[in-house]
mmCIF file of C-alpha atoms in Angstrom:
data_model
loop_
_atom_site.group_PDB
_atom_site.id
_atom_site.type_symbol
_atom_site.label_atom_id
_atom_site.label_comp_id
_atom_site.label_asym_id
_atom_site.label_seq_id
_atom_site.Cartn_x
_atom_site.Cartn_y
_atom_site.Cartn_z
ATOM 1 C CA UNK O 6 18.076 7.181 -8.538
ATOM 2 C CA UNK O 7 20.767 8.249 -6.072
ATOM 3 C CA UNK O 8 21.508 6.103 -2.961
ATOM 4 C CA UNK O 9 20.181 8.076 -0.771
ATOM 5 C CA UNK O 10 16.937 8.844 -2.736
ATOM 6 C CA UNK O 11 16.337 5.250 -2.784
ATOM 7 C CA UNK O 12 17.007 4.781 0.891
ATOM 8 C CA UNK O 13 14.583 7.366 0.796
ATOM 9 C CA UNK O 14 11.877 5.454 -1.284
ATOM 10 C CA UNK O 15 12.641 2.569 1.362
ATOM 11 C CA UNK O 16 12.008 4.406 4.364
ATOM 12 C CA UNK O 17 8.820 5.856 2.998
ATOM 13 C CA UNK O 18 7.533 2.243 1.541
ATOM 14 C CA UNK O 19 8.388 0.691 4.883
ATOM 15 C CA UNK O 20 5.738 3.225 6.348
ATOM 16 C CA UNK O 21 3.430 2.715 4.263
ATOM 17 C CA UNK O 22 3.623 -0.872 4.683
ATOM 18 C CA UNK O 23 3.744 -0.869 8.550
ATOM 19 C CA UNK O 24 0.462 1.817 8.615
ATOM 20 C CA UNK O 25 -1.003 -0.885 6.424
ATOM 21 C CA UNK O 26 0.175 -4.062 8.663
ATOM 22 C CA UNK O 27 -1.055 -1.711 11.787
ATOM 23 C CA UNK O 28 -4.359 -1.307 10.657
ATOM 24 C CA UNK O 29 -5.137 -4.883 9.622
ATOM 25 C CA UNK O 30 -3.968 -5.914 12.739
ATOM 26 C CA UNK O 31 -6.600 -3.877 14.451
ATOM 27 C CA UNK O 32 -8.765 -5.325 12.347
ATOM 28 C CA UNK O 33 -7.899 -8.983 13.303
ATOM 29 C CA UNK O 34 -8.121 -7.908 16.597
ATOM 30 C CA UNK O 35 -11.912 -5.795 16.456
ATOM 31 C CA UNK O 36 -13.183 -8.891 14.731
ATOM 32 C CA UNK O 37 -11.685 -11.301 17.143
ATOM 33 C CA UNK O 38 -14.013 -9.248 19.110
ATOM 34 C CA UNK O 39 -16.794 -8.771 17.426
ATOM 35 C CA UNK O 40 -19.242 -8.538 20.434
ATOM 36 C CA UNK O 41 -17.446 -4.752 20.783
ATOM 37 C CA UNK O 42 -21.103 -3.364 19.607
ATOM 38 C CA UNK O 43 -20.299 -4.611 15.559
ATOM 39 C CA UNK O 44 -17.465 -2.425 15.292
ATOM 40 C CA UNK O 45 -15.287 -5.561 14.412
ATOM 41 C CA UNK O 46 -17.313 -6.372 11.610
ATOM 42 C CA UNK O 47 -17.521 -2.846 10.433
ATOM 43 C CA UNK O 48 -13.253 -2.493 10.435
ATOM 44 C CA UNK O 49 -13.395 -5.659 8.360
ATOM 45 C CA UNK O 50 -15.980 -4.923 5.753
ATOM 46 C CA UNK O 51 -13.566 -1.040 5.211
ATOM 47 C CA UNK O 52 -10.471 -3.557 5.067
ATOM 48 C CA UNK O 53 -11.855 -5.647 2.109
ATOM 49 C CA UNK O 54 -13.308 -3.180 0.713
ATOM 50 C CA UNK O 55 -9.589 -1.840 -0.514
ATOM 51 C CA UNK O 56 -8.227 -1.716 -3.971
ATOM 52 C CA UNK O 57 -5.051 -2.949 -2.525
ATOM 53 C CA UNK O 58 -3.846 -5.952 -0.663
ATOM 54 C CA UNK O 59 -0.919 -6.720 1.191
ATOM 55 C CA UNK O 60 1.417 -9.464 0.652
ATOM 56 C CA UNK O 61 4.722 -10.781 2.357
ATOM 57 C CA UNK O 62 7.190 -13.521 1.773
ATOM 58 C CA UNK O 63 9.687 -15.379 3.472
ATOM 59 C CA UNK O 64 13.852 -15.679 2.747
ATOM 60 C CA UNK O 65 13.321 -17.903 0.417
ATOM 61 C CA UNK O 66 11.001 -16.006 -1.990
ATOM 62 C CA UNK O 67 7.494 -18.079 -0.998
ATOM 63 C CA UNK O 68 4.831 -16.340 -0.465
ATOM 64 C CA UNK O 69 3.436 -16.541 3.328
ATOM 65 C CA UNK O 70 0.581 -13.896 3.441
ATOM 66 C CA UNK O 71 -1.895 -12.583 1.601
ATOM 67 C CA UNK O 72 -4.491 -10.310 2.853
ATOM 68 C CA UNK O 73 -8.777 -11.982 2.174
ATOM 69 C CA UNK O 74 -9.212 -9.045 -0.039
ATOM 70 C CA UNK O 75 -7.369 -10.493 -2.860
ATOM 71 C CA UNK O 76 -9.678 -12.806 -3.413
ATOM 72 C CA UNK O 77 -12.489 -10.647 -4.084
ATOM 73 C CA UNK O 78 -10.396 -8.540 -6.514
ATOM 74 C CA UNK O 79 -8.672 -11.260 -8.467
ATOM 75 C CA UNK O 80 -11.299 -13.905 -7.771
ATOM 76 C CA UNK O 81 -8.359 -16.674 -5.857
ATOM 77 C CA UNK O 82 -8.371 -17.618 -2.466
ATOM 78 C CA UNK O 83 -5.094 -15.986 -0.415
ATOM 79 C CA UNK O 84 -4.344 -19.428 0.719
ATOM 80 C CA UNK O 85 -3.753 -20.060 -3.140
ATOM 81 C CA UNK O 86 -0.604 -18.624 -2.999
ATOM 82 C CA UNK O 87 1.059 -19.558 -0.155
ATOM 83 C CA UNK O 88 4.481 -21.786 -0.161
ATOM 84 C CA UNK O 89 5.014 -21.238 -3.822
ATOM 85 C CA UNK O 90 7.022 -18.716 -5.415
ATOM 86 C CA UNK O 91 6.658 -16.252 -8.229
ATOM 87 C CA UNK O 92 8.216 -18.370 -10.695
ATOM 88 C CA UNK O 93 5.692 -21.587 -9.531
ATOM 89 C CA UNK O 94 2.757 -19.301 -9.618
ATOM 90 C CA UNK O 95 3.964 -18.261 -13.246
ATOM 91 C CA UNK O 96 3.893 -21.314 -14.360
ATOM 92 C CA UNK O 97 5.580 -22.104 -17.924
ATOM 93 C CA UNK O 98 3.351 -19.619 -20.098
ATOM 94 C CA UNK O 99 4.495 -15.900 -19.174
ATOM 95 C CA UNK O 100 6.447 -12.688 -20.505
ATOM 96 C CA UNK O 101 9.996 -14.061 -19.852
ATOM 97 C CA UNK O 102 11.476 -11.347 -20.685
ATOM 98 C CA UNK O 103 9.023 -8.634 -19.093
ATOM 99 C CA UNK O 104 9.334 -10.699 -15.781
ATOM 100 C CA UNK O 105 13.519 -11.472 -16.379
ATOM 101 C CA UNK O 106 14.569 -8.386 -14.394
ATOM 102 C CA UNK O 107 11.966 -7.964 -11.788
ATOM 103 C CA UNK O 108 13.436 -11.956 -10.671
ATOM 104 C CA UNK O 109 16.592 -10.928 -10.561
ATOM 105 C CA UNK O 110 15.375 -7.515 -8.676
ATOM 106 C CA UNK O 111 13.918 -10.484 -6.094
ATOM 107 C CA UNK O 112 16.598 -12.624 -5.715
ATOM 108 C CA UNK O 113 19.102 -9.820 -5.585
ATOM 109 C CA UNK O 114 16.745 -8.703 -2.120
ATOM 110 C CA UNK O 115 16.533 -5.485 -3.962
ATOM 111 C CA UNK O 116 13.452 -2.818 -3.353
ATOM 112 C CA UNK O 117 11.051 -2.069 -6.253
ATOM 113 C CA UNK O 118 8.376 0.099 -7.158
ATOM 114 C CA UNK O 119 4.845 -0.390 -9.030
ATOM 115 C CA UNK O 120 6.110 -3.400 -11.208
ATOM 116 C CA UNK O 121 2.977 -4.009 -13.867
ATOM 117 C CA UNK O 122 2.671 -6.785 -15.195
ATOM 118 C CA UNK O 123 -0.563 -8.922 -17.216
ATOM 119 C CA UNK O 124 -2.495 -11.469 -15.822
ATOM 120 C CA UNK O 125 -5.626 -13.168 -16.370
ATOM 121 C CA UNK O 126 -8.434 -13.816 -14.013
ATOM 122 C CA UNK O 127 -10.861 -16.845 -13.587
ATOM 123 C CA UNK O 128 -12.827 -15.257 -16.629
ATOM 124 C CA UNK O 129 -10.257 -15.772 -18.649
ATOM 125 C CA UNK O 130 -9.535 -11.519 -19.117
ATOM 126 C CA UNK O 131 -6.280 -9.866 -18.936
ATOM 127 C CA UNK O 132 -5.881 -7.789 -16.245
ATOM 128 C CA UNK O 133 -3.051 -5.214 -15.432
ATOM 129 C CA UNK O 134 -1.519 -5.391 -11.716
ATOM 130 C CA UNK O 135 1.129 -3.189 -10.005
ATOM 131 C CA UNK O 136 3.204 -4.653 -7.214
ATOM 132 C CA UNK O 137 5.823 -2.494 -4.999
ATOM 133 C CA UNK O 138 8.025 -4.591 -1.944
ATOM 134 C CA UNK O 139 10.404 -4.041 0.192
ATOM 135 C CA UNK O 140 13.321 -6.322 1.565
ATOM 136 C CA UNK O 141 12.911 -7.084 5.077
ATOM 137 C CA UNK O 142 15.557 -7.812 7.429
ATOM 138 C CA UNK O 143 15.780 -9.799 10.913
ATOM 139 C CA UNK O 144 17.653 -8.772 13.921
ATOM 140 C CA UNK O 145 20.960 -9.414 12.338
ATOM 141 C CA UNK O 146 20.637 -7.589 9.356
ATOM 142 C CA UNK O 147 20.069 -10.712 7.375
ATOM 143 C CA UNK O 148 16.980 -10.834 4.603
ATOM 144 C CA UNK O 149 14.357 -12.274 5.969
ATOM 145 C CA UNK O 150 11.594 -11.802 3.415
ATOM 146 C CA UNK O 151 9.564 -9.411 1.402
ATOM 147 C CA UNK O 152 6.652 -7.141 2.368
ATOM 148 C CA UNK O 153 4.622 -5.488 -0.435
ATOM 149 C CA UNK O 154 1.449 -3.716 -1.516
ATOM 150 C CA UNK O 155 -0.804 -5.100 -4.939
ATOM 151 C CA UNK O 156 -3.366 -3.445 -7.167
ATOM 152 C CA UNK O 157 -5.429 -3.599 -10.058
ATOM 153 C CA UNK O 158 -3.904 -0.900 -12.142
ATOM 154 C CA UNK O 159 -6.464 -2.109 -15.457
ATOM 155 C CA UNK O 160 -8.028 0.792 -16.127
ATOM 156 C CA UNK O 161 -5.220 2.619 -15.724
ATOM 157 C CA UNK O 162 -3.014 0.322 -18.123
ATOM 158 C CA UNK O 163 -5.928 0.705 -20.816
ATOM 159 C CA UNK O 164 -6.596 4.736 -20.129
ATOM 160 C CA UNK O 165 -2.640 4.908 -21.342
ATOM 161 C CA UNK O 166 -3.018 2.470 -24.286
ATOM 162 C CA UNK O 167 -6.051 4.152 -26.088
ATOM 163 C CA UNK O 168 -4.242 7.508 -25.368
ATOM 164 C CA UNK O 169 -1.367 6.366 -27.057
ATOM 165 C CA UNK O 170 -3.554 4.522 -30.040
ATOM 166 C CA UNK O 171 -5.292 8.205 -30.532
ATOM 167 C CA UNK O 172 -1.691 9.866 -30.740
ATOM 168 C CA UNK O 173 -0.679 7.343 -32.764
ATOM 169 C CA UNK O 174 -3.369 7.773 -35.164
ATOM 170 C CA UNK O 175 -2.800 11.973 -35.312
ATOM 171 C CA UNK O 176 0.307 11.413 -36.065
ATOM 172 C CA UNK O 177 -0.095 9.171 -39.058
ATOM 173 C CA UNK O 178 -2.202 11.410 -40.273
ATOM 174 C CA UNK O 179 0.236 13.988 -39.868
ATOM 175 C CA UNK O 180 2.979 12.473 -41.581
ATOM 176 C CA UNK O 181 1.136 11.126 -44.695
ATOM 177 C CA UNK O 182 -0.641 14.358 -45.220
ATOM 178 C CA UNK O 183 -0.390 16.050 -48.618
ATOM 179 C CA UNK O 184 0.588 19.291 -46.896
ATOM 180 C CA UNK O 185 3.248 20.446 -45.211
ATOM 181 C CA UNK O 186 2.979 20.723 -41.320
ATOM 182 C CA UNK O 187 6.212 21.057 -39.251
ATOM 183 C CA UNK O 188 6.484 21.801 -34.804
ATOM 184 C CA UNK O 189 9.079 24.563 -33.450
ATOM 185 C CA UNK O 190 10.262 26.038 -30.685
ATOM 186 C CA UNK O 191 12.416 29.351 -30.982
ATOM 187 C CA UNK O 192 12.775 28.467 -35.049
ATOM 188 C CA UNK O 193 14.261 25.129 -33.865
ATOM 189 C CA UNK O 194 12.331 22.192 -35.785
ATOM 190 C CA UNK O 195 10.767 20.174 -33.817
ATOM 191 C CA UNK O 196 9.131 18.029 -36.012
ATOM 192 C CA UNK O 197 8.376 18.045 -40.283
ATOM 193 C CA UNK O 198 6.439 15.531 -42.213
ATOM 194 C CA UNK O 199 7.812 14.231 -45.752
ATOM 195 C CA UNK O 200 5.338 16.917 -47.355
ATOM 196 C CA UNK O 201 7.205 19.247 -46.204
ATOM 197 C CA UNK O 202 10.687 18.000 -46.289
ATOM 198 C CA UNK O 203 10.148 17.417 -50.282
ATOM 199 C CA UNK O 204 8.670 20.836 -50.674
ATOM 200 C CA UNK O 205 11.343 22.016 -49.184
ATOM 201 C CA UNK O 206 13.853 20.179 -51.484
ATOM 202 C CA UNK O 207 15.001 17.376 -49.424
ATOM 203 C CA UNK O 208 14.710 13.645 -49.757
ATOM 204 C CA UNK O 209 13.735 13.210 -46.237
ATOM 205 C CA UNK O 210 12.975 14.006 -42.578
ATOM 206 C CA UNK O 211 15.717 12.918 -41.672
ATOM 207 C CA UNK O 212 17.932 14.855 -44.018
ATOM 208 C CA UNK O 213 15.921 18.126 -43.185
ATOM 209 C CA UNK O 214 16.392 17.547 -39.045
ATOM 210 C CA UNK O 215 20.575 16.808 -39.962
ATOM 211 C CA UNK O 216 21.342 19.752 -42.256
ATOM 212 C CA UNK O 217 18.492 22.266 -40.753
ATOM 213 C CA UNK O 218 19.412 23.942 -37.553
ATOM 214 C CA UNK O 219 16.962 27.075 -37.985
ATOM 215 C CA UNK O 220 13.871 27.305 -40.118
ATOM 216 C CA UNK O 221 15.077 31.029 -40.748
ATOM 217 C CA UNK O 222 17.158 29.219 -42.645
ATOM 218 C CA UNK O 223 14.935 27.714 -45.598
ATOM 219 C CA UNK O 224 11.304 29.695 -44.301
ATOM 220 C CA UNK O 225 10.802 33.394 -44.662
#
């Protein structure tokens, strides 16, 4: 991603978060004026039904805000996160390899998008969450914290895992087949199984890939 692309991405995310924050503020204002024909409560119900939640960090990377609907989605009240860093919330039992780069991004005050991580809910079930955030600067251009969006992507992750499992099973069937099989484009071999490599006199599919540039050389 070029610097111009990154700047455009940051501007787009800031616009999205600003719009959501404006909506949230409107909801708050309407909720405090519940005597306006019930509109405040309807706005609040709409906000609470959203699948995404908003969050904010201060300059010390401690959470200062979570939108109330996070409790409905994750089963944890927003106040649980206040004043804590990501590391403090994660505790000791987390995948350090997965989190290392993300925590480095936070410490470097860089923007990020769609960081996906596992989360164990209060029913001890593993779910997958995604978070995106942008750095916030004060009037003097100094880092003042983060604002971001979170969402539950469990269904998407499980669908991808299921698709990969199907692909792996299909590949194993082809690779272990006694029938010679191959895939090609413009006579260039993209894939062959071991049965075909053996049939054509090659010891392995790797040897076939090194020595055969066109199927025209071996298949007529």
